[in-house]
Amino acid sequence: MSWDYAELSKAAKRAGSPEKLIDQLVDSGRKDMTPWLVVAVGAGATMTVVVQKVSKYLRARKQISDLEVEKAKTELIKGIKHYDEEQEKQHNVENQK
């Protein structure tokens, strides 16, 4: 691969010196990256907030579910005990006959 030194030489002459040309190229690269850096920081901050909100929502939803599960378990246990009592009463009535 060969470089087109004539074009580089002309660009360096317009810039004032090869060192100034290199400095201009580096500075322009930095300036080109600034908008992308701002976008990346903004996106990162937004994602952080979104993840925190979703996490909080899911934790709250899970707590409600745990309460509902406990309530359902209690109702089932009561229902089973009530059924067992009714069956025992019915069995006792049949045995007395």
PDB file of C-alpha atoms in Angstrom, residues 38-95:
ATOM      1  CA  VAL A  38     -23.486  12.714  24.439  1.00  0.00           C
ATOM      2  CA  VAL A  39     -25.915  10.250  22.837  1.00  0.00           C
ATOM      3  CA  ALA A  40     -24.228   7.293  24.555  1.00  0.00           C
ATOM      4  CA  VAL A  41     -24.309   8.965  27.979  1.00  0.00           C
ATOM      5  CA  GLY A  42     -27.949   9.961  27.487  1.00  0.00           C
ATOM      6  CA  ALA A  43     -28.907   6.452  26.394  1.00  0.00           C
ATOM      7  CA  GLY A  44     -27.061   4.954  29.354  1.00  0.00           C
ATOM      8  CA  ALA A  45     -28.816   7.241  31.816  1.00  0.00           C
ATOM      9  CA  THR A  46     -32.200   6.531  30.236  1.00  0.00           C
ATOM     10  CA  MET A  47     -31.624   2.776  30.334  1.00  0.00           C
ATOM     11  CA  THR A  48     -30.606   2.989  33.993  1.00  0.00           C
ATOM     12  CA  VAL A  49     -33.840   4.767  34.892  1.00  0.00           C
ATOM     13  CA  VAL A  50     -35.940   2.353  32.803  1.00  0.00           C
ATOM     14  CA  VAL A  51     -34.320  -0.714  34.380  1.00  0.00           C
ATOM     15  CA  GLN A  52     -34.897   0.700  37.870  1.00  0.00           C
ATOM     16  CA  LYS A  53     -38.573   1.414  37.121  1.00  0.00           C
ATOM     17  CA  VAL A  54     -39.157  -2.041  35.617  1.00  0.00           C
ATOM     18  CA  SER A  55     -37.383  -3.703  38.529  1.00  0.00           C
ATOM     19  CA  LYS A  56     -39.494  -1.770  41.038  1.00  0.00           C
ATOM     20  CA  TYR A  57     -42.695  -2.661  39.153  1.00  0.00           C
ATOM     21  CA  LEU A  58     -41.820  -6.361  39.024  1.00  0.00           C
ATOM     22  CA  ARG A  59     -40.934  -6.447  42.720  1.00  0.00           C
ATOM     23  CA  ALA A  60     -44.242  -4.775  43.621  1.00  0.00           C
ATOM     24  CA  ARG A  61     -46.112  -7.180  41.366  1.00  0.00           C
ATOM     25  CA  LYS A  62     -44.378 -10.160  42.976  1.00  0.00           C
ATOM     26  CA  GLN A  63     -45.302  -8.941  46.470  1.00  0.00           C
ATOM     27  CA  ILE A  64     -48.945  -8.763  45.463  1.00  0.00           C
ATOM     28  CA  SER A  65     -48.702 -12.262  44.046  1.00  0.00           C
ATOM     29  CA  ASP A  66     -47.186 -13.584  47.277  1.00  0.00           C
ATOM     30  CA  LEU A  67     -50.075 -12.107  49.255  1.00  0.00           C
ATOM     31  CA  GLU A  68     -52.592 -13.622  46.877  1.00  0.00           C
ATOM     32  CA  VAL A  69     -50.866 -17.012  47.130  1.00  0.00           C
ATOM     33  CA  GLU A  70     -51.005 -16.930  50.925  1.00  0.00           C
ATOM     34  CA  LYS A  71     -54.672 -15.960  50.818  1.00  0.00           C
ATOM     35  CA  ALA A  72     -55.461 -18.798  48.405  1.00  0.00           C
ATOM     36  CA  LYS A  73     -53.531 -21.305  50.534  1.00  0.00           C
ATOM     37  CA  THR A  74     -55.479 -20.267  53.625  1.00  0.00           C
ATOM     38  CA  GLU A  75     -58.794 -20.599  51.789  1.00  0.00           C
ATOM     39  CA  LEU A  76     -57.844 -24.041  50.464  1.00  0.00           C
ATOM     40  CA  ILE A  77     -56.821 -25.291  53.892  1.00  0.00           C
ATOM     41  CA  LYS A  78     -60.089 -24.024  55.385  1.00  0.00           C
ATOM     42  CA  GLY A  79     -62.053 -25.646  52.568  1.00  0.00           C
ATOM     43  CA  ILE A  80     -60.301 -29.001  53.033  1.00  0.00           C
ATOM     44  CA  LYS A  81     -60.851 -28.929  56.792  1.00  0.00           C
ATOM     45  CA  HIS A  82     -64.513 -28.018  56.307  1.00  0.00           C
ATOM     46  CA  TYR A  83     -64.940 -30.866  53.804  1.00  0.00           C
ATOM     47  CA  ASP A  84     -63.249 -33.326  56.171  1.00  0.00           C
ATOM     48  CA  GLU A  85     -65.558 -32.237  59.013  1.00  0.00           C
ATOM     49  CA  GLU A  86     -68.649 -32.654  56.830  1.00  0.00           C
ATOM     50  CA  GLN A  87     -67.507 -36.088  55.707  1.00  0.00           C
ATOM     51  CA  GLU A  88     -66.820 -37.122  59.289  1.00  0.00           C
ATOM     52  CA  LYS A  89     -70.276 -35.926  60.401  1.00  0.00           C
ATOM     53  CA  GLN A  90     -71.904 -37.759  57.522  1.00  0.00           C
ATOM     54  CA  HIS A  91     -69.920 -40.907  58.335  1.00  0.00           C
ATOM     55  CA  ASN A  92     -70.963 -40.688  62.008  1.00  0.00           C
ATOM     56  CA  VAL A  93     -74.631 -40.273  61.045  1.00  0.00           C
ATOM     57  CA  GLU A  94     -74.440 -43.331  58.784  1.00  0.00           C
ATOM     58  CA  ASN A  95     -72.758 -45.404  61.520  1.00  0.00           C
TER      59      ASN A  95
END
